[in-house]
Amino acid sequence: QYKTAFVLSHKLREAMASEIHTGEILDGHVEVDGAYFGGHIRPENRKEDRKDRRLAEHQTGKRRVVVAFRERKGRTLPFVTKSEADGVSLAKINVDRMAFMSADEASHWDMLHAGWQVERINHSEAYSDHGKHTNMVESYFSRLRRMVSGQHHQVSPRYLHQYANHAAWLEDNRRRSNGENAYGVVAASMASPVSRNWAGYWQRAA
């Protein structure tokens, strides 16, 4: 049944998230980037009826950005916000001040230079330049985009963080076999307490 599968899937994602958001600070070489999801406005059939989707009054209010930090050869840590610039304040909480950071040319990342040693890559000129890149965090977003658009097709902003954590867990455990990942999900689920978000979900929604 759909209701059972929906809640069970999200309980499993919640268990995966417990291995992603451990409270451990990221260190070493950390890449940061953001990607927007949701808020699509379907254009009208006739050109004269179409609205300028860039204007605020035509927005749906459902658009969100996933800001992700990723250690090279390490962990992925995603957050859902309304602005990519929120990644600066998130970095202050989740990234060690001795870490070396990589970011793209977006102007809001300029503020990172006040707290970290940062290398920048201008994607309008190159995706990689003598070792300067954000390809690791971009590969995470590639997985998340395929998950959202290819598997689920439509994701509510209310649950986007669940899918972001799911993709991070898969990316961090990509070298393991399917069997190892299956045992890993079961182990994380067994170690998780009763879900306060999903226990009795449909009864509350009724």
PDB file of C-alpha atoms in Angstrom:
ATOM      1  CA  GLN A   1       0.000   0.000   0.000  1.00  0.00           C
ATOM      2  CA  TYR A   2       1.237   3.495  -0.851  1.00  0.00           C
ATOM      3  CA  LYS A   3       0.797   4.902   2.664  1.00  0.00           C
ATOM      4  CA  THR A   4       2.837   2.096   4.210  1.00  0.00           C
ATOM      5  CA  ALA A   5       5.613   2.392   1.624  1.00  0.00           C
ATOM      6  CA  PHE A   6       5.735   6.196   1.956  1.00  0.00           C
ATOM      7  CA  VAL A   7       6.169   6.193   5.731  1.00  0.00           C
ATOM      8  CA  LEU A   8       8.551   3.208   5.780  1.00  0.00           C
ATOM      9  CA  SER A   9      10.773   4.805   3.127  1.00  0.00           C
ATOM     10  CA  HIS A  10      10.992   8.034   5.100  1.00  0.00           C
ATOM     11  CA  LYS A  11      11.735   6.163   8.323  1.00  0.00           C
ATOM     12  CA  LEU A  12      14.641   4.477   6.525  1.00  0.00           C
ATOM     13  CA  ARG A  13      15.835   7.864   5.243  1.00  0.00           C
ATOM     14  CA  GLU A  14      15.644   9.198   8.791  1.00  0.00           C
ATOM     15  CA  ALA A  15      17.865   6.318   9.923  1.00  0.00           C
ATOM     16  CA  MET A  16      20.337   7.116   7.136  1.00  0.00           C
ATOM     17  CA  ALA A  17      20.336  10.770   8.219  1.00  0.00           C
ATOM     18  CA  SER A  18      21.498   9.730  11.690  1.00  0.00           C
ATOM     19  CA  GLU A  19      24.745   8.578  10.063  1.00  0.00           C
ATOM     20  CA  ILE A  20      25.061  11.808   8.059  1.00  0.00           C
ATOM     21  CA  HIS A  21      24.253  14.450  10.689  1.00  0.00           C
ATOM     22  CA  THR A  22      26.439  13.150  13.499  1.00  0.00           C
ATOM     23  CA  GLY A  23      27.483  16.544  14.866  1.00  0.00           C
ATOM     24  CA  GLU A  24      31.069  15.879  13.814  1.00  0.00           C
ATOM     25  CA  ILE A  25      32.812  18.936  12.342  1.00  0.00           C
ATOM     26  CA  LEU A  26      34.107  18.646   8.772  1.00  0.00           C
ATOM     27  CA  ASP A  27      37.837  19.170   8.274  1.00  0.00           C
ATOM     28  CA  GLY A  28      40.613  18.675   5.752  1.00  0.00           C
ATOM     29  CA  HIS A  29      39.662  19.857   2.255  1.00  0.00           C
ATOM     30  CA  VAL A  30      35.965  20.770   2.126  1.00  0.00           C
ATOM     31  CA  GLU A  31      34.005  21.718  -0.998  1.00  0.00           C
ATOM     32  CA  VAL A  32      30.787  23.757  -0.786  1.00  0.00           C
ATOM     33  CA  ASP A  33      28.071  24.466  -3.334  1.00  0.00           C
ATOM     34  CA  GLY A  34      24.312  24.831  -3.631  1.00  0.00           C
ATOM     35  CA  ALA A  35      21.611  23.599  -6.006  1.00  0.00           C
ATOM     36  CA  TYR A  36      17.977  24.666  -6.327  1.00  0.00           C
ATOM     37  CA  PHE A  37      15.040  22.268  -6.370  1.00  0.00           C
ATOM     38  CA  GLY A  38      11.284  22.643  -6.774  1.00  0.00           C
ATOM     39  CA  GLY A  39       9.125  25.640  -7.538  1.00  0.00           C
ATOM     40  CA  HIS A  40       8.678  24.809 -11.212  1.00  0.00           C
ATOM     41  CA  ILE A  41       5.995  26.855 -12.941  1.00  0.00           C
ATOM     42  CA  ARG A  42       4.476  25.123 -15.925  1.00  0.00           C
ATOM     43  CA  PRO A  43       4.348  27.545 -18.872  1.00  0.00           C
ATOM     44  CA  GLU A  44       1.020  28.257 -20.518  1.00  0.00           C
ATOM     45  CA  ASN A  45       0.375  26.776 -23.945  1.00  0.00           C
ATOM     46  CA  ARG A  46       0.072  30.115 -25.767  1.00  0.00           C
ATOM     47  CA  LYS A  47       3.025  32.491 -25.670  1.00  0.00           C
ATOM     48  CA  GLU A  48       0.884  35.555 -24.906  1.00  0.00           C
ATOM     49  CA  ASP A  49      -0.485  33.815 -21.794  1.00  0.00           C
ATOM     50  CA  ARG A  50       2.912  32.948 -20.340  1.00  0.00           C
ATOM     51  CA  LYS A  51       4.150  34.733 -17.226  1.00  0.00           C
ATOM     52  CA  ASP A  52       7.675  35.931 -16.503  1.00  0.00           C
ATOM     53  CA  ARG A  53       8.737  33.218 -14.076  1.00  0.00           C
ATOM     54  CA  ARG A  54      11.628  35.346 -12.808  1.00  0.00           C
ATOM     55  CA  LEU A  55       9.283  37.816 -11.078  1.00  0.00           C
ATOM     56  CA  ALA A  56       8.515  37.299  -7.384  1.00  0.00           C
ATOM     57  CA  GLU A  57       4.737  37.578  -7.830  1.00  0.00           C
ATOM     58  CA  HIS A  58       4.803  34.584 -10.168  1.00  0.00           C
ATOM     59  CA  GLN A  59       6.823  32.326  -7.849  1.00  0.00           C
ATOM     60  CA  THR A  60       5.214  29.378  -6.091  1.00  0.00           C
ATOM     61  CA  GLY A  61       7.123  29.757  -2.824  1.00  0.00           C
ATOM     62  CA  LYS A  62       8.164  26.101  -3.029  1.00  0.00           C
ATOM     63  CA  ARG A  63      11.668  26.626  -4.389  1.00  0.00           C
ATOM     64  CA  ARG A  64      14.451  25.539  -2.028  1.00  0.00           C
ATOM     65  CA  VAL A  65      18.212  25.240  -2.203  1.00  0.00           C
ATOM     66  CA  VAL A  66      20.276  22.341  -0.939  1.00  0.00           C
ATOM     67  CA  VAL A  67      23.620  23.597   0.368  1.00  0.00           C
ATOM     68  CA  ALA A  68      26.131  20.768   0.639  1.00  0.00           C
ATOM     69  CA  PHE A  69      29.580  20.520   2.184  1.00  0.00           C
ATOM     70  CA  ARG A  70      31.760  17.635   1.130  1.00  0.00           C
ATOM     71  CA  GLU A  71      35.123  16.521   2.389  1.00  0.00           C
ATOM     72  CA  ARG A  72      37.406  15.211  -0.296  1.00  0.00           C
ATOM     73  CA  LYS A  73      37.711  11.507   0.484  1.00  0.00           C
ATOM     74  CA  GLY A  74      35.245  12.032   3.308  1.00  0.00           C
ATOM     75  CA  ARG A  75      31.701  12.878   4.341  1.00  0.00           C
ATOM     76  CA  THR A  76      28.872  14.785   2.670  1.00  0.00           C
ATOM     77  CA  LEU A  77      26.739  17.114   4.776  1.00  0.00           C
ATOM     78  CA  PRO A  78      23.607  18.650   3.149  1.00  0.00           C
ATOM     79  CA  PHE A  79      21.205  21.317   4.418  1.00  0.00           C
ATOM     80  CA  VAL A  80      17.975  22.713   2.956  1.00  0.00           C
ATOM     81  CA  THR A  81      17.573  26.508   3.003  1.00  0.00           C
ATOM     82  CA  LYS A  82      15.860  29.237   1.005  1.00  0.00           C
ATOM     83  CA  SER A  83      19.082  30.915  -0.134  1.00  0.00           C
ATOM     84  CA  GLU A  84      22.463  29.572  -1.178  1.00  0.00           C
ATOM     85  CA  ALA A  85      24.078  32.434   0.760  1.00  0.00           C
ATOM     86  CA  ASP A  86      22.929  30.720   3.976  1.00  0.00           C
ATOM     87  CA  GLY A  87      25.805  28.334   3.357  1.00  0.00           C
ATOM     88  CA  VAL A  88      28.215  30.870   4.864  1.00  0.00           C
ATOM     89  CA  SER A  89      26.560  30.763   8.287  1.00  0.00           C
ATOM     90  CA  LEU A  90      26.241  26.970   8.017  1.00  0.00           C
ATOM     91  CA  ALA A  91      29.979  26.743   7.343  1.00  0.00           C
ATOM     92  CA  LYS A  92      30.704  28.607  10.591  1.00  0.00           C
ATOM     93  CA  ILE A  93      28.909  25.861  12.518  1.00  0.00           C
ATOM     94  CA  ASN A  94      29.927  22.761  10.570  1.00  0.00           C
ATOM     95  CA  VAL A  95      33.406  23.333   9.090  1.00  0.00           C
ATOM     96  CA  ASP A  96      36.630  23.475  11.103  1.00  0.00           C
ATOM     97  CA  ARG A  97      38.401  26.831  10.831  1.00  0.00           C
ATOM     98  CA  MET A  98      41.626  25.027   9.919  1.00  0.00           C
ATOM     99  CA  ALA A  99      39.956  23.335   6.941  1.00  0.00           C
ATOM    100  CA  PHE A 100      40.799  24.316   3.362  1.00  0.00           C
ATOM    101  CA  MET A 101      37.678  25.164   1.358  1.00  0.00           C
ATOM    102  CA  SER A 102      36.773  25.158  -2.339  1.00  0.00           C
ATOM    103  CA  ALA A 103      33.868  27.118  -3.820  1.00  0.00           C
ATOM    104  CA  ASP A 104      32.683  28.463  -7.155  1.00  0.00           C
ATOM    105  CA  GLU A 105      32.554  32.094  -8.304  1.00  0.00           C
ATOM    106  CA  ALA A 106      29.215  33.015  -6.663  1.00  0.00           C
ATOM    107  CA  SER A 107      29.673  36.326  -4.827  1.00  0.00           C
ATOM    108  CA  HIS A 108      28.195  35.165  -1.506  1.00  0.00           C
ATOM    109  CA  TRP A 109      31.109  32.770  -1.088  1.00  0.00           C
ATOM    110  CA  ASP A 110      33.426  35.798  -0.873  1.00  0.00           C
ATOM    111  CA  MET A 111      32.588  35.940   2.847  1.00  0.00           C
ATOM    112  CA  LEU A 112      34.232  32.559   3.373  1.00  0.00           C
ATOM    113  CA  HIS A 113      37.645  34.172   2.920  1.00  0.00           C
ATOM    114  CA  ALA A 114      37.251  35.904   6.297  1.00  0.00           C
ATOM    115  CA  GLY A 115      37.325  32.584   8.132  1.00  0.00           C
ATOM    116  CA  TRP A 116      39.066  30.019   5.937  1.00  0.00           C
ATOM    117  CA  GLN A 117      41.697  29.567   3.307  1.00  0.00           C
ATOM    118  CA  VAL A 118      39.547  29.277   0.175  1.00  0.00           C
ATOM    119  CA  GLU A 119      40.271  28.439  -3.445  1.00  0.00           C
ATOM    120  CA  ARG A 120      37.764  29.471  -6.094  1.00  0.00           C
ATOM    121  CA  ILE A 121      36.891  28.108  -9.518  1.00  0.00           C
ATOM    122  CA  ASN A 122      35.024  30.215 -12.070  1.00  0.00           C
ATOM    123  CA  HIS A 123      32.690  27.796 -13.839  1.00  0.00           C
ATOM    124  CA  SER A 124      32.122  30.229 -16.695  1.00  0.00           C
ATOM    125  CA  GLU A 125      35.782  29.672 -17.592  1.00  0.00           C
ATOM    126  CA  ALA A 126      36.527  26.106 -16.468  1.00  0.00           C
ATOM    127  CA  TYR A 127      35.175  23.277 -14.323  1.00  0.00           C
ATOM    128  CA  SER A 128      38.656  22.302 -13.157  1.00  0.00           C
ATOM    129  CA  ASP A 129      41.877  24.300 -13.203  1.00  0.00           C
ATOM    130  CA  HIS A 130      45.107  22.755 -11.913  1.00  0.00           C
ATOM    131  CA  GLY A 131      43.362  20.935  -9.092  1.00  0.00           C
ATOM    132  CA  LYS A 132      40.895  23.719  -8.298  1.00  0.00           C
ATOM    133  CA  HIS A 133      37.375  22.330  -8.593  1.00  0.00           C
ATOM    134  CA  THR A 134      34.150  21.503  -6.782  1.00  0.00           C
ATOM    135  CA  ASN A 135      33.614  18.261  -8.662  1.00  0.00           C
ATOM    136  CA  MET A 136      33.117  16.142  -5.550  1.00  0.00           C
ATOM    137  CA  VAL A 137      30.164  18.145  -4.276  1.00  0.00           C
ATOM    138  CA  GLU A 138      28.870  18.453  -7.853  1.00  0.00           C
ATOM    139  CA  SER A 139      28.809  14.657  -8.127  1.00  0.00           C
ATOM    140  CA  TYR A 140      26.601  14.599  -5.031  1.00  0.00           C
ATOM    141  CA  PHE A 141      24.198  17.051  -6.665  1.00  0.00           C
ATOM    142  CA  SER A 142      24.209  14.939  -9.816  1.00  0.00           C
ATOM    143  CA  ARG A 143      23.018  11.965  -7.758  1.00  0.00           C
ATOM    144  CA  LEU A 144      20.387  14.070  -5.957  1.00  0.00           C
ATOM    145  CA  ARG A 145      19.039  15.555  -9.210  1.00  0.00           C
ATOM    146  CA  ARG A 146      18.717  12.105 -10.762  1.00  0.00           C
ATOM    147  CA  MET A 147      16.937  10.911  -7.632  1.00  0.00           C
ATOM    148  CA  VAL A 148      14.474  13.820  -7.607  1.00  0.00           C
ATOM    149  CA  SER A 149      13.768  14.077 -11.336  1.00  0.00           C
ATOM    150  CA  GLY A 150      14.346  10.498 -12.436  1.00  0.00           C
ATOM    151  CA  GLN A 151      12.891   8.445  -9.574  1.00  0.00           C
ATOM    152  CA  HIS A 152      10.511  10.575  -7.541  1.00  0.00           C
ATOM    153  CA  HIS A 153       9.609  13.188 -10.192  1.00  0.00           C
ATOM    154  CA  GLN A 154       8.153  15.545  -7.601  1.00  0.00           C
ATOM    155  CA  VAL A 155       9.466  16.285  -4.111  1.00  0.00           C
ATOM    156  CA  SER A 156       7.764  18.517  -1.562  1.00  0.00           C
ATOM    157  CA  PRO A 157       9.994  21.170   0.075  1.00  0.00           C
ATOM    158  CA  ARG A 158       8.746  19.758   3.376  1.00  0.00           C
ATOM    159  CA  TYR A 159      10.593  16.497   2.722  1.00  0.00           C
ATOM    160  CA  LEU A 160      13.489  17.667   0.547  1.00  0.00           C
ATOM    161  CA  HIS A 161      15.921  17.293   3.455  1.00  0.00           C
ATOM    162  CA  GLN A 162      15.042  13.587   3.635  1.00  0.00           C
ATOM    163  CA  TYR A 163      16.012  13.015   0.014  1.00  0.00           C
ATOM    164  CA  ALA A 164      19.121  15.192   0.397  1.00  0.00           C
ATOM    165  CA  ASN A 165      20.295  13.048   3.319  1.00  0.00           C
ATOM    166  CA  HIS A 166      19.425   9.857   1.420  1.00  0.00           C
ATOM    167  CA  ALA A 167      21.573  10.954  -1.540  1.00  0.00           C
ATOM    168  CA  ALA A 168      24.417  11.917   0.815  1.00  0.00           C
ATOM    169  CA  TRP A 169      24.292   8.480   2.456  1.00  0.00           C
ATOM    170  CA  LEU A 170      24.376   6.746  -0.918  1.00  0.00           C
ATOM    171  CA  GLU A 171      27.241   8.938  -2.116  1.00  0.00           C
ATOM    172  CA  ASP A 172      29.307   8.365   1.026  1.00  0.00           C
ATOM    173  CA  ASN A 173      28.754   4.598   0.812  1.00  0.00           C
ATOM    174  CA  ARG A 174      29.063   4.241  -2.951  1.00  0.00           C
ATOM    175  CA  ARG A 175      32.118   1.968  -2.677  1.00  0.00           C
ATOM    176  CA  ARG A 176      30.214  -0.644  -0.696  1.00  0.00           C
ATOM    177  CA  SER A 177      28.254  -3.466  -2.283  1.00  0.00           C
ATOM    178  CA  ASN A 178      24.459  -3.451  -2.416  1.00  0.00           C
ATOM    179  CA  GLY A 179      24.428  -6.155   0.237  1.00  0.00           C
ATOM    180  CA  GLU A 180      26.636  -4.134   2.574  1.00  0.00           C
ATOM    181  CA  ASN A 181      24.429  -1.084   2.106  1.00  0.00           C
ATOM    182  CA  ALA A 182      21.309  -3.146   2.799  1.00  0.00           C
ATOM    183  CA  TYR A 183      22.802  -4.402   6.064  1.00  0.00           C
ATOM    184  CA  GLY A 184      23.909  -0.836   6.826  1.00  0.00           C
ATOM    185  CA  VAL A 185      20.374   0.530   6.469  1.00  0.00           C
ATOM    186  CA  VAL A 186      18.966  -2.263   8.645  1.00  0.00           C
ATOM    187  CA  ALA A 187      21.608  -1.642  11.318  1.00  0.00           C
ATOM    188  CA  ALA A 188      20.950   2.115  11.321  1.00  0.00           C
ATOM    189  CA  SER A 189      17.203   1.481  11.540  1.00  0.00           C
ATOM    190  CA  MET A 190      17.556  -0.917  14.462  1.00  0.00           C
ATOM    191  CA  ALA A 191      19.722   1.608  16.304  1.00  0.00           C
ATOM    192  CA  SER A 192      17.251   4.465  15.762  1.00  0.00           C
ATOM    193  CA  PRO A 193      14.615   5.385  18.353  1.00  0.00           C
ATOM    194  CA  VAL A 194      10.896   5.608  17.573  1.00  0.00           C
ATOM    195  CA  SER A 195      10.439   8.278  14.926  1.00  0.00           C
ATOM    196  CA  ARG A 196       8.612  11.303  16.309  1.00  0.00           C
ATOM    197  CA  ASN A 197       8.141  12.616  12.778  1.00  0.00           C
ATOM    198  CA  TRP A 198       6.721   9.486  11.171  1.00  0.00           C
ATOM    199  CA  ALA A 199       5.065   7.428  13.904  1.00  0.00           C
ATOM    200  CA  GLY A 200       1.317   7.850  13.417  1.00  0.00           C
ATOM    201  CA  TYR A 201       1.898  10.068  10.374  1.00  0.00           C
ATOM    202  CA  TRP A 202      -1.324   9.212   8.530  1.00  0.00           C
ATOM    203  CA  GLN A 203      -3.425   9.387  11.676  1.00  0.00           C
ATOM    204  CA  ARG A 204      -2.206  12.951  12.258  1.00  0.00           C
ATOM    205  CA  ALA A 205      -2.690  13.858   8.598  1.00  0.00           C
ATOM    206  CA  ALA A 206      -6.296  12.617   8.558  1.00  0.00           C
TER     207      ALA A 206
END
